[in-house]
XYZ file of C-alpha atoms in Angstrom:
400
model
C 124.457 21.403 -257.224
C 127.020 22.371 -258.921
C 128.585 19.825 -261.010
C 125.328 19.611 -262.336
C 125.166 22.549 -263.041
C 128.567 22.154 -265.002
C 127.106 18.911 -266.320
C 125.102 21.037 -268.953
C 127.479 22.919 -270.839
C 129.440 19.670 -271.817
C 128.563 19.665 -275.188
C 132.219 20.755 -276.818
C 135.718 20.556 -275.125
C 139.162 20.968 -275.849
C 141.775 22.481 -273.768
C 145.945 24.028 -273.596
C 147.773 24.024 -271.157
C 150.303 27.115 -269.946
C 153.954 26.960 -268.799
C 155.881 26.759 -266.210
C 156.916 30.281 -264.895
C 153.678 31.857 -263.824
C 152.030 33.576 -266.356
C 149.251 32.724 -267.971
C 150.942 32.311 -271.725
C 149.800 29.122 -273.703
C 149.466 28.475 -276.907
C 146.447 27.023 -279.041
C 148.001 25.496 -282.107
C 146.178 22.642 -283.081
C 148.850 20.446 -282.709
C 149.084 20.268 -278.374
C 145.154 18.523 -278.724
C 143.309 15.755 -280.017
C 139.654 16.414 -282.035
C 137.260 16.958 -279.705
C 135.231 13.863 -279.009
C 131.373 14.809 -278.572
C 130.562 13.214 -275.378
C 131.376 14.932 -272.447
C 133.203 11.100 -270.743
C 135.081 11.049 -273.586
C 138.970 11.455 -273.311
C 140.982 14.252 -274.973
C 144.975 14.392 -275.049
C 146.509 17.605 -273.326
C 150.019 18.402 -274.051
C 151.778 20.588 -271.851
C 154.175 22.513 -272.267
C 157.989 21.468 -271.348
C 158.100 24.232 -269.168
C 155.293 23.157 -267.041
C 157.886 21.034 -264.667
C 161.558 21.082 -263.280
C 163.211 17.678 -262.469
C 165.438 16.513 -259.598
C 167.120 12.887 -260.072
C 163.918 11.950 -261.676
C 162.852 11.837 -265.280
C 159.867 13.967 -265.584
C 156.042 12.851 -266.403
C 154.566 12.355 -269.452
C 153.891 15.605 -270.823
C 150.604 14.024 -272.690
C 147.654 14.868 -270.268
C 143.925 12.192 -271.158
C 141.326 14.029 -269.344
C 137.537 14.448 -269.556
C 135.463 17.565 -271.001
C 133.643 17.116 -268.010
C 136.753 16.951 -265.330
C 137.815 19.909 -267.165
C 134.452 22.135 -266.093
C 134.351 20.005 -262.763
C 137.794 21.419 -262.091
C 136.092 25.190 -263.657
C 133.699 24.827 -261.310
C 135.254 24.140 -258.055
C 138.175 26.462 -258.298
C 134.980 28.673 -259.199
C 133.157 28.105 -256.220
C 136.346 27.920 -254.074
C 136.659 31.876 -255.253
C 133.706 32.850 -254.304
C 133.226 30.892 -250.512
C 137.148 32.872 -249.293
C 134.973 35.580 -250.691
C 132.595 35.376 -248.778
C 134.578 34.422 -245.556
C 135.790 37.411 -246.543
C 133.142 39.656 -246.006
C 131.944 37.815 -242.926
C 135.396 38.924 -240.895
C 135.392 42.106 -242.246
C 132.027 42.182 -240.020
C 132.979 40.505 -237.158
C 131.775 37.394 -237.635
C 134.447 35.929 -237.940
C 137.183 36.278 -235.463
C 140.457 34.962 -234.827
C 142.726 33.326 -237.112
C 141.207 33.122 -241.152
C 144.063 31.814 -243.700
C 142.419 32.414 -247.276
C 143.559 30.735 -250.561
C 142.390 32.615 -253.596
C 145.089 32.709 -255.917
C 145.802 29.322 -254.693
C 143.369 27.049 -255.992
C 144.674 25.154 -259.049
C 146.333 23.543 -256.097
C 143.682 21.300 -254.468
C 142.034 21.406 -257.130
C 144.475 19.954 -259.732
C 145.545 17.303 -256.916
C 142.726 16.307 -255.763
C 141.451 15.945 -259.100
C 144.463 12.948 -259.451
C 143.666 11.108 -256.303
C 140.758 8.901 -254.478
C 139.076 8.876 -250.775
C 141.596 6.482 -250.525
C 144.704 8.458 -250.767
C 145.464 10.872 -247.468
C 146.072 14.340 -247.174
C 146.945 16.629 -245.000
C 148.055 20.687 -244.398
C 148.620 23.162 -242.897
C 146.211 25.929 -241.531
C 145.192 27.676 -245.368
C 143.089 24.308 -244.990
C 139.725 26.171 -246.620
C 140.032 25.048 -249.938
C 141.379 21.030 -249.591
C 138.720 20.631 -246.537
C 135.369 21.489 -249.683
C 137.515 19.913 -252.346
C 137.633 16.720 -249.951
C 134.092 16.659 -249.544
C 133.036 19.470 -246.555
C 130.175 21.661 -247.390
C 130.234 25.405 -247.914
C 127.802 25.793 -245.014
C 130.523 23.836 -242.395
C 132.777 25.860 -243.245
C 131.839 28.776 -243.280
C 129.921 28.139 -239.952
C 133.309 26.115 -238.316
C 135.172 29.856 -238.954
C 132.281 31.553 -237.448
C 132.146 28.983 -234.596
C 128.728 27.702 -234.962
C 127.810 24.216 -233.792
C 126.619 23.121 -237.848
C 130.495 23.796 -238.586
C 132.676 20.937 -239.956
C 134.123 20.521 -236.240
C 131.495 22.283 -234.731
C 132.198 25.713 -233.944
C 135.505 24.844 -231.536
C 138.284 24.312 -234.781
C 137.911 27.473 -236.676
C 139.809 28.501 -240.111
C 143.195 26.310 -238.873
C 141.248 23.254 -237.632
C 138.913 21.619 -240.279
C 138.928 17.736 -241.054
C 136.844 15.806 -244.279
C 137.021 12.674 -245.252
C 141.139 10.811 -245.826
C 141.310 14.318 -244.771
C 143.125 15.336 -241.562
C 143.735 18.658 -241.195
C 144.370 22.001 -240.743
C 146.892 22.327 -238.713
C 147.974 25.473 -236.388
C 151.506 24.539 -235.940
C 154.472 25.039 -238.183
C 155.230 22.280 -240.238
C 154.399 20.444 -237.566
C 151.705 18.386 -239.955
C 155.149 17.224 -242.423
C 156.026 14.239 -239.293
C 152.458 13.405 -239.109
C 152.103 12.567 -243.054
C 155.002 10.504 -242.754
C 153.427 8.411 -240.185
C 150.092 7.943 -242.323
C 152.598 6.843 -245.153
C 153.827 4.563 -242.672
C 150.548 3.118 -241.369
C 149.843 3.159 -245.792
C 152.942 1.180 -246.125
C 152.586 -1.570 -243.055
C 148.776 -2.395 -243.728
C 149.394 -3.227 -247.629
C 147.088 -0.118 -249.013
C 148.187 0.898 -252.266
C 147.654 4.136 -252.021
C 149.273 6.860 -251.207
C 149.318 10.775 -248.629
C 150.875 14.170 -249.336
C 151.860 15.806 -246.750
C 151.772 20.363 -247.376
C 153.533 22.819 -245.858
C 154.651 26.250 -246.322
C 157.611 28.216 -247.708
C 157.796 29.173 -244.585
C 158.214 25.497 -242.833
C 160.562 24.202 -245.231
C 163.626 25.362 -243.386
C 162.207 23.508 -240.154
C 164.713 20.037 -239.101
C 161.664 18.584 -238.568
C 160.880 18.544 -241.931
C 164.252 16.920 -242.968
C 164.094 14.234 -240.308
C 160.457 13.478 -242.154
C 162.510 13.118 -244.923
C 165.378 10.964 -243.249
C 162.724 8.457 -242.285
C 160.919 7.838 -244.898
C 163.259 7.896 -247.370
C 164.755 4.542 -244.959
C 161.484 2.696 -245.422
C 160.516 4.313 -248.556
C 157.259 5.514 -247.585
C 154.295 5.964 -250.338
C 154.378 9.787 -249.101
C 154.592 13.033 -251.127
C 156.655 16.142 -249.530
C 154.845 18.736 -250.675
C 156.081 22.995 -250.746
C 153.344 24.743 -251.408
C 155.601 28.114 -252.443
C 153.194 31.123 -252.499
C 156.721 33.313 -252.100
C 156.044 34.353 -248.494
C 156.245 32.664 -245.468
C 153.777 35.167 -243.599
C 155.643 38.562 -244.219
C 159.237 37.442 -244.755
C 159.674 36.600 -248.505
C 161.345 33.086 -249.514
C 164.372 34.938 -250.281
C 164.984 36.535 -247.813
C 164.462 33.276 -245.286
C 166.158 30.804 -247.277
C 168.907 30.167 -248.699
C 168.325 28.009 -251.669
C 164.728 28.329 -252.898
C 164.717 25.432 -255.250
C 162.390 23.632 -252.905
C 161.908 20.956 -255.055
C 165.830 19.871 -254.240
C 165.895 19.527 -250.374
C 164.998 16.638 -250.420
C 168.848 15.825 -251.595
C 168.535 11.882 -251.458
C 164.948 11.785 -252.302
C 163.853 12.960 -255.885
C 161.730 16.063 -256.837
C 159.727 17.921 -258.648
C 159.043 21.470 -259.470
C 155.410 22.310 -260.544
C 153.967 25.353 -262.043
C 151.090 25.508 -259.247
C 148.784 28.134 -261.167
C 148.193 25.626 -263.910
C 145.836 23.711 -262.487
C 146.506 20.970 -265.311
C 149.947 21.095 -264.689
C 149.301 20.011 -261.430
C 146.812 17.310 -262.228
C 149.332 15.603 -263.956
C 152.567 15.793 -261.567
C 150.027 14.317 -258.932
C 149.050 11.693 -260.944
C 152.769 11.114 -261.441
C 153.335 11.517 -258.279
C 150.836 8.874 -256.481
C 152.460 6.744 -259.733
C 155.578 6.914 -258.181
C 155.056 6.367 -254.541
C 152.471 3.683 -254.844
C 154.837 1.513 -257.009
C 157.531 0.999 -253.755
C 159.620 3.847 -255.290
C 159.984 5.562 -252.065
C 158.938 9.115 -251.290
C 158.890 12.247 -253.346
C 159.681 16.415 -252.952
C 157.104 18.333 -254.688
C 157.176 22.465 -255.695
C 154.029 24.110 -256.449
C 154.742 27.288 -257.247
C 151.622 29.532 -256.440
C 150.392 32.794 -255.667
C 147.959 34.498 -252.281
C 146.364 37.306 -253.224
C 145.789 38.325 -250.279
C 147.982 38.879 -246.574
C 148.985 35.889 -245.299
C 145.416 36.062 -242.665
C 142.755 38.602 -242.343
C 145.401 40.178 -239.658
C 147.383 41.114 -242.499
C 147.087 43.577 -245.498
C 149.923 42.023 -247.757
C 151.501 45.212 -248.585
C 153.415 45.967 -246.247
C 156.180 43.622 -247.664
C 155.164 43.179 -251.649
C 153.665 45.976 -253.705
C 150.190 46.346 -255.287
C 151.800 46.279 -258.257
C 153.029 42.755 -257.822
C 149.867 41.805 -256.757
C 148.146 43.118 -259.096
C 150.411 41.218 -262.483
C 149.562 38.077 -260.926
C 146.263 38.614 -260.951
C 145.791 39.453 -264.614
C 148.729 37.186 -265.826
C 148.542 34.283 -263.795
C 144.825 33.428 -262.471
C 144.037 30.112 -262.381
C 140.565 30.678 -262.744
C 141.210 32.754 -265.680
C 143.658 30.574 -267.302
C 141.514 27.765 -267.719
C 138.743 30.045 -268.418
C 140.683 31.419 -271.444
C 141.568 27.939 -272.679
C 137.921 26.965 -272.113
C 136.792 29.983 -274.328
C 139.670 29.713 -277.048
C 139.701 25.633 -277.602
C 136.333 25.741 -277.123
C 134.999 23.770 -274.673
C 132.179 25.796 -273.478
C 130.720 29.605 -274.406
C 130.899 32.826 -272.596
C 127.908 32.782 -271.549
C 127.800 28.766 -269.961
C 130.956 29.876 -267.993
C 128.744 33.203 -266.580
C 125.967 30.697 -265.982
C 128.764 28.787 -264.055
C 129.719 31.714 -261.842
C 125.931 32.629 -261.067
C 125.213 29.353 -259.536
C 128.848 29.685 -257.618
C 127.423 32.839 -256.190
C 123.946 31.543 -255.542
C 124.528 28.411 -253.637
C 127.524 30.445 -251.898
C 125.339 32.590 -250.784
C 122.703 30.992 -249.484
C 124.916 28.768 -247.316
C 126.436 32.030 -245.463
C 121.950 32.321 -244.634
C 122.233 28.629 -243.576
C 125.712 29.287 -241.236
C 125.306 32.959 -240.082
C 121.477 30.927 -238.631
C 123.351 28.271 -237.026
C 123.272 28.762 -233.398
C 126.669 28.819 -231.168
C 127.467 24.778 -229.826
C 126.288 24.169 -226.441
C 129.002 24.464 -223.878
C 129.026 20.994 -223.161
C 129.953 20.219 -226.386
C 133.542 21.425 -225.425
C 134.088 18.339 -223.351
C 133.506 16.496 -226.131
C 136.444 14.816 -228.311
C 138.730 15.049 -226.688
C 138.896 11.773 -225.550
C 137.959 8.341 -228.261
C 134.772 7.205 -226.400
C 135.413 4.609 -223.978
C 139.304 5.990 -222.275
C 138.316 9.067 -221.053
C 139.922 9.913 -217.631
C 138.231 10.222 -214.780
C 137.868 14.347 -215.040
C 139.526 17.285 -217.254
C 139.502 20.401 -215.983
C 139.069 23.733 -218.695
C 140.552 26.710 -219.073
C 140.878 27.347 -214.675
C 140.302 24.959 -212.400
C 137.227 24.980 -210.725
C 135.725 24.449 -214.516
C 136.234 20.384 -214.125
C 134.488 18.160 -216.629
C 133.842 14.700 -214.870
C 132.689 11.326 -216.865
């Protein structure tokens, strides 16, 4: 397993942060980190730069991050694997083995990996349709994700959901209607508070959905009841093919809650995301009410596979982001510069990721298409079905 592979390379570890702006610049000075422990499970203290966060009506989180070498290597492993999985999906789509919508998260890996590293399965996550990475970190297998994309029986939604409708433990999708997951997230947080669960819901949406009325309605209800909900604007600069500056009168998305405190985070830095989500969970579960979090990030590909992504931005812009702000390369540089791992160790993890994803592709391709009767299952909770439901046409009727 990849986690085992990562664990083998944890003989040495330290790290250093990146600033808030999406540029891979970071300090490797000894003053920003404590001496590296010899045990992989021991904690490091890493100080993030002040530019990691921009605040609205709240004090910034403590910039000192405690994290183990094992966690750092796990972050690198997950982001590398996620990138490889999405590259495999890209190839399968171009080979016409994946049809319909397919939204990839290349470039945005730090968002899901940083968030997942800060929470537990008692906490809940709901997002929009760029959901493959979240499905993976919440427990979905690579095979089940790729099989779902190809509409196969072994898909995580049994081949019925595709790219936009994937689910895993404490992960409620994968939602295809723009912005619709935001009020659902508020409802999930209401249930957590009503049941007395000391946990949090992270409800993610894109900058393209940020101007929808239902988002602001959810803000209002969440603040009225001080729900443990973090509304996360995953700002990748473009809503489909429209830049944020062209669609939003204000691009300070973390201030959009008005009466709800906010935080803007460098979403290209996995450690900044990790620390911000730790702080957000502490805030919301302590009874202070909801937060609005903006994660500034960038997608390398188009909105979906049908979008070349170069008609509304230049190739030079994309290449600049790849070369200066890539979340995987940024973490890799830290690990190497500060002795967390060697180049050979990281190459071994990269090689293992490729091997595991390639095997998952073969197994997913070998999975059969679901039986037609499967399309009538999971429509209603078992025992609550009506006498019949119709299919695409009046003549297609399923009787229970």
